[in-house]
Amino acid sequence: MSTLPAAVHDAALGNHEGGVDWNRVRADFPLLMREVHGKPLVYLDNANTGQKPLQVIASQDEFYRRHNANVSRAVHALGTEATEAYEAARGKLARFLNVRPEELVLCSGTTFAINLVAYSWALPRLKAGDVILVSRMEHHANIVPWQLVAQRTGATIRVAGILPDGQLDLDALYKAMTGEVKLLAVAHVSNVLGTVNPVREICREARRRGITTVVDGSQAAPHLKLDVAAMGCDFYAITGHKMCGPTGTGALWARRDLLESMPPFIGGGEMIKEVSFDGTVFNDPPHKFEAGTPNIAGFVGLGAAVDYLESVGMDAIAARESELLAHATEALQAIPGLRIFGTAPGKAAVISFLVEGAHAHDLATLLDLEGVAVRSGQHCAHPLLQFFGVAATLRASLAFYNTHDEIDRFAAALVKVRRLLG
Ligand code: PLP
């Protein structure tokens, strides 16, 4: 069964020889055509959540219209179709990450994925005296679960610092990898600074020291061509809603031996082979970690999102976003009193900034009235903002479907609303 509209297969969006037709790509995103407060929308909050192309929307619509049934239970035709569609999405995602489908646990997103590692891998293993190493640029989803583990095991958290330009301080990180460190939790790409961490090198250093690695790939998967197998990490977490997919979808990749050694996190239907009141025989991974009815239509949509990203081409997406980032950085740097947080070389298309004398929330509110959606606040990264000594920043995060014209409109709106604030 194909749960995808023919358009996905037909559309040669990414003509990689002659370049991508970005206007045509943009036309796939209906939400981008709307107005906000009577102004054309300029959506620059992509690090928060990405917009969805028609192909993703249509795939879910088709699933509910034609194939809806529960997975892995019924032998009837619809049950088989639904199960095939769900497993096809796992296969597509596995190919996208370059991992084996049997090693990919489907779940609601990165927060769930990291909690799964915390509860199933860390909680039974860690003890007083052990150390969990995290970087200062982590999202709360890669901090709080480790604090909960630390509280319950007596392990402690050690923080690896960053440099003023937003790069990880690698010398300090490697020095912090002492014998007590059992786990390293690190973002592939920072959601605030855009820094792309050298995760391959970091995981190699950790592995040499026997440290298990958890990489938060939430902000990497939408923007970079990934090869998780080559990365050398032990766990890699992604979230669907930032990569053109539906909310409530995501995945945890882990090496098969790790998944086999871990107890289930959540118990219920789907994750068992046999249940009696004397005990339960669990299913094999990854199903052992997928109790209950999953977000089936959501994963069909995520499969369509992967098809979509691949049809545009991840290399083309990365190149397009670098170009948009360069333009936006230049436009913002021309505004007097504007300070950018995070200037690491090769960073992703995320710009956190402040404008002297203006509150981040005030600017974001006024920008909204101009049709420009940017995020203001702490971006679920309080410790990182504490490092920079600021209470909040504005964040403009770009995606391949943004345009140079939108960047100019954003910069002009910022100059205008800054003036309004006096
Ligand atoms: N990690 C990073 C770096 C993020 O940017 C986010 C979302 O903003 C998360 C984790 C949480 O992902 P989810 O909302 O899918 O749980």
mmCIF file of N, CA, C and O in Angstrom, residues 42-116:
data_model
loop_
_atom_site.group_PDB
_atom_site.id
_atom_site.type_symbol
_atom_site.label_atom_id
_atom_site.label_comp_id
_atom_site.label_asym_id
_atom_site.label_seq_id
_atom_site.Cartn_x
_atom_site.Cartn_y
_atom_site.Cartn_z
ATOM 1 N N VAL A 42 5.601 36.020 7.961
ATOM 2 C CA VAL A 42 7.026 35.657 7.816
ATOM 3 C C VAL A 42 7.318 34.720 8.988
ATOM 4 O O VAL A 42 7.455 35.167 10.126
ATOM 5 N N TYR A 43 7.373 33.432 8.706
ATOM 6 C CA TYR A 43 7.509 32.456 9.791
ATOM 7 C C TYR A 43 8.983 32.132 10.020
ATOM 8 O O TYR A 43 9.617 31.456 9.209
ATOM 9 N N LEU A 44 9.502 32.626 11.134
ATOM 10 C CA LEU A 44 10.921 32.407 11.462
ATOM 11 C C LEU A 44 11.039 31.748 12.831
ATOM 12 O O LEU A 44 11.885 32.126 13.644
ATOM 13 N N ASP A 45 10.163 30.789 13.097
ATOM 14 C CA ASP A 45 10.212 30.057 14.378
ATOM 15 C C ASP A 45 10.359 28.565 14.106
ATOM 16 O O ASP A 45 9.737 27.722 14.753
ATOM 17 N N ASN A 46 11.188 28.256 13.136
ATOM 18 C CA ASN A 46 11.307 26.871 12.675
ATOM 19 C C ASN A 46 12.030 25.961 13.657
ATOM 20 O O ASN A 46 11.826 24.748 13.640
ATOM 21 N N ALA A 47 12.870 26.534 14.525
ATOM 22 C CA ALA A 47 13.543 25.689 15.515
ATOM 23 C C ALA A 47 12.538 25.232 16.571
ATOM 24 O O ALA A 47 12.765 24.248 17.274
ATOM 25 N N ASN A 48 11.445 25.971 16.683
ATOM 26 C CA ASN A 48 10.400 25.625 17.640
ATOM 27 C C ASN A 48 9.546 24.494 17.071
ATOM 28 O O ASN A 48 9.399 23.437 17.664
ATOM 29 N N THR A 49 8.993 24.732 15.908
ATOM 30 C CA THR A 49 8.373 23.652 15.132
ATOM 31 C C THR A 49 8.370 24.056 13.668
ATOM 32 O O THR A 49 8.294 25.250 13.356
ATOM 33 N N GLY A 50 8.470 23.062 12.805
ATOM 34 C CA GLY A 50 8.519 23.340 11.363
ATOM 35 C C GLY A 50 7.130 23.302 10.763
ATOM 36 O O GLY A 50 6.206 22.710 11.323
ATOM 37 N N GLN A 51 6.960 23.941 9.600
ATOM 38 C CA GLN A 51 5.680 23.859 8.888
ATOM 39 C C GLN A 51 5.621 22.581 8.049
ATOM 40 O O GLN A 51 6.628 21.916 7.858
ATOM 41 N N LYS A 52 4.390 22.231 7.626
ATOM 42 C CA LYS A 52 4.177 20.921 6.990
ATOM 43 C C LYS A 52 3.800 21.085 5.521
ATOM 44 O O LYS A 52 2.873 21.850 5.209
ATOM 45 N N PRO A 53 4.463 20.342 4.643
ATOM 46 C CA PRO A 53 4.078 20.415 3.234
ATOM 47 C C PRO A 53 2.782 19.654 2.973
ATOM 48 O O PRO A 53 2.397 18.767 3.744
ATOM 49 N N LEU A 54 2.145 20.000 1.870
ATOM 50 C CA LEU A 54 0.887 19.356 1.462
ATOM 51 C C LEU A 54 1.007 17.839 1.451
ATOM 52 O O LEU A 54 0.069 17.124 1.810
ATOM 53 N N GLN A 55 2.173 17.338 1.045
ATOM 54 C CA GLN A 55 2.357 15.893 0.930
ATOM 55 C C GLN A 55 2.214 15.214 2.289
ATOM 56 O O GLN A 55 1.709 14.087 2.379
ATOM 57 N N VAL A 56 2.672 15.888 3.350
ATOM 58 C CA VAL A 56 2.552 15.321 4.707
ATOM 59 C C VAL A 56 1.088 15.388 5.158
ATOM 60 O O VAL A 56 0.541 14.422 5.696
ATOM 61 N N ILE A 57 0.474 16.535 4.899
ATOM 62 C CA ILE A 57 -0.930 16.723 5.294
ATOM 63 C C ILE A 57 -1.792 15.691 4.560
ATOM 64 O O ILE A 57 -2.644 15.021 5.156
ATOM 65 N N ALA A 58 -1.535 15.535 3.256
ATOM 66 C CA ALA A 58 -2.347 14.622 2.439
ATOM 67 C C ALA A 58 -2.148 13.168 2.857
ATOM 68 O O ALA A 58 -3.086 12.367 2.815
ATOM 69 N N SER A 59 -0.949 12.817 3.275
ATOM 70 C CA SER A 59 -0.698 11.415 3.638
ATOM 71 C C SER A 59 -1.511 11.019 4.868
ATOM 72 O O SER A 59 -2.025 9.900 4.947
ATOM 73 N N GLN A 60 -1.672 11.956 5.792
ATOM 74 C CA GLN A 60 -2.457 11.643 6.989
ATOM 75 C C GLN A 60 -3.945 11.594 6.650
ATOM 76 O O GLN A 60 -4.680 10.750 7.146
ATOM 77 N N ASP A 61 -4.348 12.524 5.795
ATOM 78 C CA ASP A 61 -5.737 12.559 5.350
ATOM 79 C C ASP A 61 -6.086 11.228 4.670
ATOM 80 O O ASP A 61 -7.107 10.606 4.967
ATOM 81 N N GLU A 62 -5.194 10.781 3.804
ATOM 82 C CA GLU A 62 -5.456 9.528 3.080
ATOM 83 C C GLU A 62 -5.482 8.344 4.031
ATOM 84 O O GLU A 62 -6.301 7.430 3.901
ATOM 85 N N PHE A 63 -4.598 8.373 5.008
ATOM 86 C CA PHE A 63 -4.575 7.270 5.970
ATOM 87 C C PHE A 63 -5.929 7.171 6.684
ATOM 88 O O PHE A 63 -6.523 6.097 6.788
ATOM 89 N N TYR A 64 -6.437 8.298 7.160
ATOM 90 C CA TYR A 64 -7.707 8.265 7.886
ATOM 91 C C TYR A 64 -8.893 7.955 6.959
ATOM 92 O O TYR A 64 -9.855 7.325 7.366
ATOM 93 N N ARG A 65 -8.803 8.407 5.719
ATOM 94 C CA ARG A 65 -9.908 8.141 4.782
ATOM 95 C C ARG A 65 -9.953 6.684 4.344
ATOM 96 O O ARG A 65 -11.022 6.138 4.107
ATOM 97 N N ARG A 66 -8.775 6.056 4.183
ATOM 98 C CA ARG A 66 -8.758 4.756 3.499
ATOM 99 C C ARG A 66 -8.175 3.591 4.303
ATOM 100 O O ARG A 66 -8.469 2.443 4.016
ATOM 101 N N HIS A 67 -7.297 3.871 5.238
ATOM 102 C CA HIS A 67 -6.554 2.749 5.815
ATOM 103 C C HIS A 67 -6.655 2.639 7.328
ATOM 104 O O HIS A 67 -6.020 1.761 7.922
ATOM 105 N N ASN A 68 -7.365 3.526 7.972
ATOM 106 C CA ASN A 68 -7.292 3.595 9.436
ATOM 107 C C ASN A 68 -7.694 2.289 10.123
ATOM 108 O O ASN A 68 -8.780 1.753 9.907
ATOM 109 N N ALA A 69 -6.795 1.775 10.934
ATOM 110 C CA ALA A 69 -7.030 0.622 11.805
ATOM 111 C C ALA A 69 -5.886 0.630 12.797
ATOM 112 O O ALA A 69 -4.931 1.398 12.649
ATOM 113 N N ASN A 70 -5.990 -0.235 13.820
ATOM 114 C CA ASN A 70 -4.875 -0.288 14.772
ATOM 115 C C ASN A 70 -3.774 -1.181 14.215
ATOM 116 O O ASN A 70 -4.015 -2.017 13.349
ATOM 117 N N VAL A 71 -2.568 -0.978 14.742
ATOM 118 C CA VAL A 71 -1.422 -1.730 14.218
ATOM 119 C C VAL A 71 -1.205 -3.015 15.016
ATOM 120 O O VAL A 71 -1.572 -3.098 16.181
ATOM 121 N N SER A 72 -0.618 -3.995 14.361
ATOM 122 C CA SER A 72 -0.099 -5.220 14.991
ATOM 123 C C SER A 72 -1.139 -6.051 15.730
ATOM 124 O O SER A 72 -0.783 -6.901 16.528
ATOM 125 N N ARG A 73 -2.426 -5.810 15.507
ATOM 126 C CA ARG A 73 -3.424 -6.582 16.258
ATOM 127 C C ARG A 73 -4.343 -7.365 15.340
ATOM 128 O O ARG A 73 -4.472 -8.569 15.464
ATOM 129 N N ALA A 74 -4.966 -6.636 14.403
ATOM 130 C CA ALA A 74 -6.009 -7.253 13.594
ATOM 131 C C ALA A 74 -5.411 -7.923 12.367
ATOM 132 O O ALA A 74 -4.426 -7.434 11.803
ATOM 133 N N VAL A 75 -6.025 -9.043 11.951
ATOM 134 C CA VAL A 75 -5.546 -9.712 10.735
ATOM 135 C C VAL A 75 -6.323 -9.225 9.503
ATOM 136 O O VAL A 75 -6.004 -9.608 8.395
ATOM 137 N N HIS A 76 -7.348 -8.399 9.730
ATOM 138 C CA HIS A 76 -8.128 -7.948 8.569
ATOM 139 C C HIS A 76 -7.304 -6.992 7.705
ATOM 140 O O HIS A 76 -6.224 -6.525 8.125
ATOM 141 N N ALA A 77 -7.833 -6.735 6.506
ATOM 142 C CA ALA A 77 -7.062 -5.981 5.506
ATOM 143 C C ALA A 77 -6.598 -4.625 6.028
ATOM 144 O O ALA A 77 -5.440 -4.232 5.864
ATOM 145 N N LEU A 78 -7.521 -3.908 6.690
ATOM 146 C CA LEU A 78 -7.139 -2.567 7.156
ATOM 147 C C LEU A 78 -6.045 -2.649 8.210
ATOM 148 O O LEU A 78 -5.125 -1.822 8.243
ATOM 149 N N GLY A 79 -6.167 -3.667 9.082
ATOM 150 C CA GLY A 79 -5.140 -3.848 10.124
ATOM 151 C C GLY A 79 -3.772 -4.079 9.493
ATOM 152 O O GLY A 79 -2.751 -3.537 9.938
ATOM 153 N N THR A 80 -3.765 -4.887 8.436
ATOM 154 C CA THR A 80 -2.499 -5.171 7.753
ATOM 155 C C THR A 80 -1.969 -3.911 7.076
ATOM 156 O O THR A 80 -0.776 -3.595 7.161
ATOM 157 N N GLU A 81 -2.862 -3.156 6.442
ATOM 158 C CA GLU A 81 -2.424 -1.933 5.758
ATOM 159 C C GLU A 81 -1.852 -0.918 6.755
ATOM 160 O O GLU A 81 -0.819 -0.287 6.493
ATOM 161 N N ALA A 82 -2.555 -0.786 7.884
ATOM 162 C CA ALA A 82 -2.088 0.183 8.884
ATOM 163 C C ALA A 82 -0.721 -0.234 9.431
ATOM 164 O O ALA A 82 0.179 0.605 9.586
ATOM 165 N N THR A 83 -0.574 -1.528 9.695
ATOM 166 C CA THR A 83 0.706 -2.015 10.228
ATOM 167 C C THR A 83 1.815 -1.814 9.196
ATOM 168 O O THR A 83 2.919 -1.370 9.529
ATOM 169 N N GLU A 84 1.485 -2.094 7.942
ATOM 170 C CA GLU A 84 2.501 -1.919 6.890
ATOM 171 C C GLU A 84 2.896 -0.444 6.758
ATOM 172 O O GLU A 84 4.082 -0.126 6.583
ATOM 173 N N ALA A 85 1.897 0.432 6.870
ATOM 174 C CA ALA A 85 2.196 1.867 6.729
ATOM 175 C C ALA A 85 3.077 2.342 7.890
ATOM 176 O O ALA A 85 4.030 3.113 7.700
ATOM 177 N N TYR A 86 2.763 1.866 9.080
ATOM 178 C CA TYR A 86 3.532 2.248 10.274
ATOM 179 C C TYR A 86 4.966 1.727 10.158
ATOM 180 O O TYR A 86 5.938 2.462 10.387
ATOM 181 N N GLU A 87 5.106 0.472 9.754
ATOM 182 C CA GLU A 87 6.450 -0.106 9.641
ATOM 183 C C GLU A 87 7.207 0.495 8.452
ATOM 184 O O GLU A 87 8.438 0.610 8.496
ATOM 185 N N ALA A 88 6.470 0.882 7.418
ATOM 186 C CA ALA A 88 7.134 1.544 6.281
ATOM 187 C C ALA A 88 7.747 2.863 6.739
ATOM 188 O O ALA A 88 8.850 3.236 6.315
ATOM 189 N N ALA A 89 7.029 3.566 7.635
ATOM 190 C CA ALA A 89 7.558 4.836 8.147
ATOM 191 C C ALA A 89 8.837 4.576 8.947
ATOM 192 O O ALA A 89 9.817 5.321 8.826
ATOM 193 N N ARG A 90 8.842 3.507 9.728
ATOM 194 C CA ARG A 90 10.054 3.167 10.485
ATOM 195 C C ARG A 90 11.223 2.925 9.504
ATOM 196 O O ARG A 90 12.350 3.393 9.721
ATOM 197 N N GLY A 91 10.913 2.208 8.423
ATOM 198 C CA GLY A 91 11.945 1.907 7.433
ATOM 199 C C GLY A 91 12.494 3.180 6.780
ATOM 200 O O GLY A 91 13.702 3.325 6.591
ATOM 201 N N LYS A 92 11.587 4.097 6.455
ATOM 202 C CA LYS A 92 12.032 5.347 5.813
ATOM 203 C C LYS A 92 12.914 6.162 6.751
ATOM 204 O O LYS A 92 13.938 6.719 6.354
ATOM 205 N N LEU A 93 12.481 6.226 7.995
ATOM 206 C CA LEU A 93 13.234 6.991 8.992
ATOM 207 C C LEU A 93 14.608 6.355 9.228
ATOM 208 O O LEU A 93 15.619 7.059 9.358
ATOM 209 N N ALA A 94 14.630 5.029 9.248
ATOM 210 C CA ALA A 94 15.896 4.315 9.452
ATOM 211 C C ALA A 94 16.850 4.606 8.292
ATOM 212 O O ALA A 94 18.036 4.877 8.493
ATOM 213 N N ARG A 95 16.306 4.608 7.078
ATOM 214 C CA ARG A 95 17.144 4.895 5.910
ATOM 215 C C ARG A 95 17.669 6.334 5.978
ATOM 216 O O ARG A 95 18.830 6.609 5.704
ATOM 217 N N PHE A 96 16.793 7.237 6.395
ATOM 218 C CA PHE A 96 17.145 8.662 6.503
ATOM 219 C C PHE A 96 18.307 8.858 7.485
ATOM 220 O O PHE A 96 19.184 9.686 7.279
ATOM 221 N N LEU A 97 18.286 8.072 8.570
ATOM 222 C CA LEU A 97 19.333 8.211 9.595
ATOM 223 C C LEU A 97 20.528 7.302 9.321
ATOM 224 O O LEU A 97 21.536 7.383 10.015
ATOM 225 N N ASN A 98 20.382 6.414 8.346
ATOM 226 C CA ASN A 98 21.346 5.347 8.060
ATOM 227 C C ASN A 98 21.548 4.426 9.274
ATOM 228 O O ASN A 98 22.676 4.239 9.753
ATOM 229 N N VAL A 99 20.439 3.880 9.749
ATOM 230 C CA VAL A 99 20.486 2.886 10.834
ATOM 231 C C VAL A 99 19.567 1.725 10.446
ATOM 232 O O VAL A 99 18.840 1.805 9.454
ATOM 233 N N ARG A 100 19.579 0.663 11.271
ATOM 234 C CA ARG A 100 18.705 -0.476 10.979
ATOM 235 C C ARG A 100 17.328 -0.267 11.623
ATOM 236 O O ARG A 100 17.254 0.179 12.778
ATOM 237 N N PRO A 101 16.242 -0.601 10.913
ATOM 238 C CA PRO A 101 14.896 -0.372 11.463
ATOM 239 C C PRO A 101 14.688 -1.068 12.813
ATOM 240 O O PRO A 101 13.984 -0.544 13.678
ATOM 241 N N GLU A 102 15.303 -2.243 13.002
ATOM 242 C CA GLU A 102 15.120 -2.975 14.273
ATOM 243 C C GLU A 102 15.723 -2.227 15.450
ATOM 244 O O GLU A 102 15.499 -2.590 16.595
ATOM 245 N N GLU A 103 16.533 -1.216 15.144
ATOM 246 C CA GLU A 103 17.180 -0.464 16.227
ATOM 247 C C GLU A 103 16.518 0.892 16.459
ATOM 248 O O GLU A 103 17.043 1.727 17.188
ATOM 249 N N LEU A 104 15.376 1.093 15.807
ATOM 250 C CA LEU A 104 14.730 2.400 15.876
ATOM 251 C C LEU A 104 13.405 2.289 16.631
ATOM 252 O O LEU A 104 12.450 1.676 16.143
ATOM 253 N N VAL A 105 13.362 2.890 17.806
ATOM 254 C CA VAL A 105 12.139 2.900 18.613
ATOM 255 C C VAL A 105 11.334 4.138 18.221
ATOM 256 O O VAL A 105 11.847 5.258 18.303
ATOM 257 N N LEU A 106 10.097 3.932 17.787
ATOM 258 C CA LEU A 106 9.253 5.079 17.451
ATOM 259 C C LEU A 106 8.576 5.572 18.731
ATOM 260 O O LEU A 106 8.083 4.772 19.537
ATOM 261 N N CYS A 107 8.551 6.872 18.904
ATOM 262 C CA CYS A 107 7.989 7.436 20.145
ATOM 263 C C CYS A 107 7.480 8.845 19.849
ATOM 264 O O CYS A 107 7.459 9.270 18.693
ATOM 265 N N SER A 108 7.086 9.566 20.895
ATOM 266 C CA SER A 108 6.395 10.840 20.660
ATOM 267 C C SER A 108 7.330 12.006 20.362
ATOM 268 O O SER A 108 6.870 13.084 20.017
ATOM 269 N N GLY A 109 8.625 11.813 20.519
ATOM 270 C CA GLY A 109 9.550 12.916 20.249
ATOM 271 C C GLY A 109 10.795 12.779 21.100
ATOM 272 O O GLY A 109 10.984 11.791 21.818
ATOM 273 N N THR A 110 11.630 13.795 21.013
ATOM 274 C CA THR A 110 12.920 13.729 21.710
ATOM 275 C C THR A 110 12.757 13.641 23.227
ATOM 276 O O THR A 110 13.511 12.923 23.891
ATOM 277 N N THR A 111 11.796 14.362 23.767
ATOM 278 C CA THR A 111 11.621 14.333 25.220
ATOM 279 C C THR A 111 11.363 12.903 25.679
ATOM 280 O O THR A 111 11.986 12.417 26.635
ATOM 281 N N PHE A 112 10.469 12.209 24.988
ATOM 282 C CA PHE A 112 10.192 10.813 25.350
ATOM 283 C C PHE A 112 11.446 9.964 25.129
ATOM 284 O O PHE A 112 11.801 9.132 25.972
ATOM 285 N N ALA A 113 12.109 10.172 24.009
ATOM 286 C CA ALA A 113 13.277 9.337 23.669
ATOM 287 C C ALA A 113 14.355 9.439 24.748
ATOM 288 O O ALA A 113 14.924 8.424 25.175
ATOM 289 N N ILE A 114 14.630 10.658 25.201
ATOM 290 C CA ILE A 114 15.694 10.823 26.202
ATOM 291 C C ILE A 114 15.235 10.265 27.553
ATOM 292 O O ILE A 114 16.017 9.642 28.274
ATOM 293 N N ASN A 115 13.951 10.438 27.854
ATOM 294 C CA ASN A 115 13.446 9.843 29.105
ATOM 295 C C ASN A 115 13.521 8.328 29.064
ATOM 296 O O ASN A 115 13.764 7.682 30.082
ATOM 297 N N LEU A 116 13.311 7.767 27.890
ATOM 298 C CA LEU A 116 13.429 6.304 27.758
ATOM 299 C C LEU A 116 14.852 5.861 28.135
ATOM 300 O O LEU A 116 15.043 4.902 28.891
#
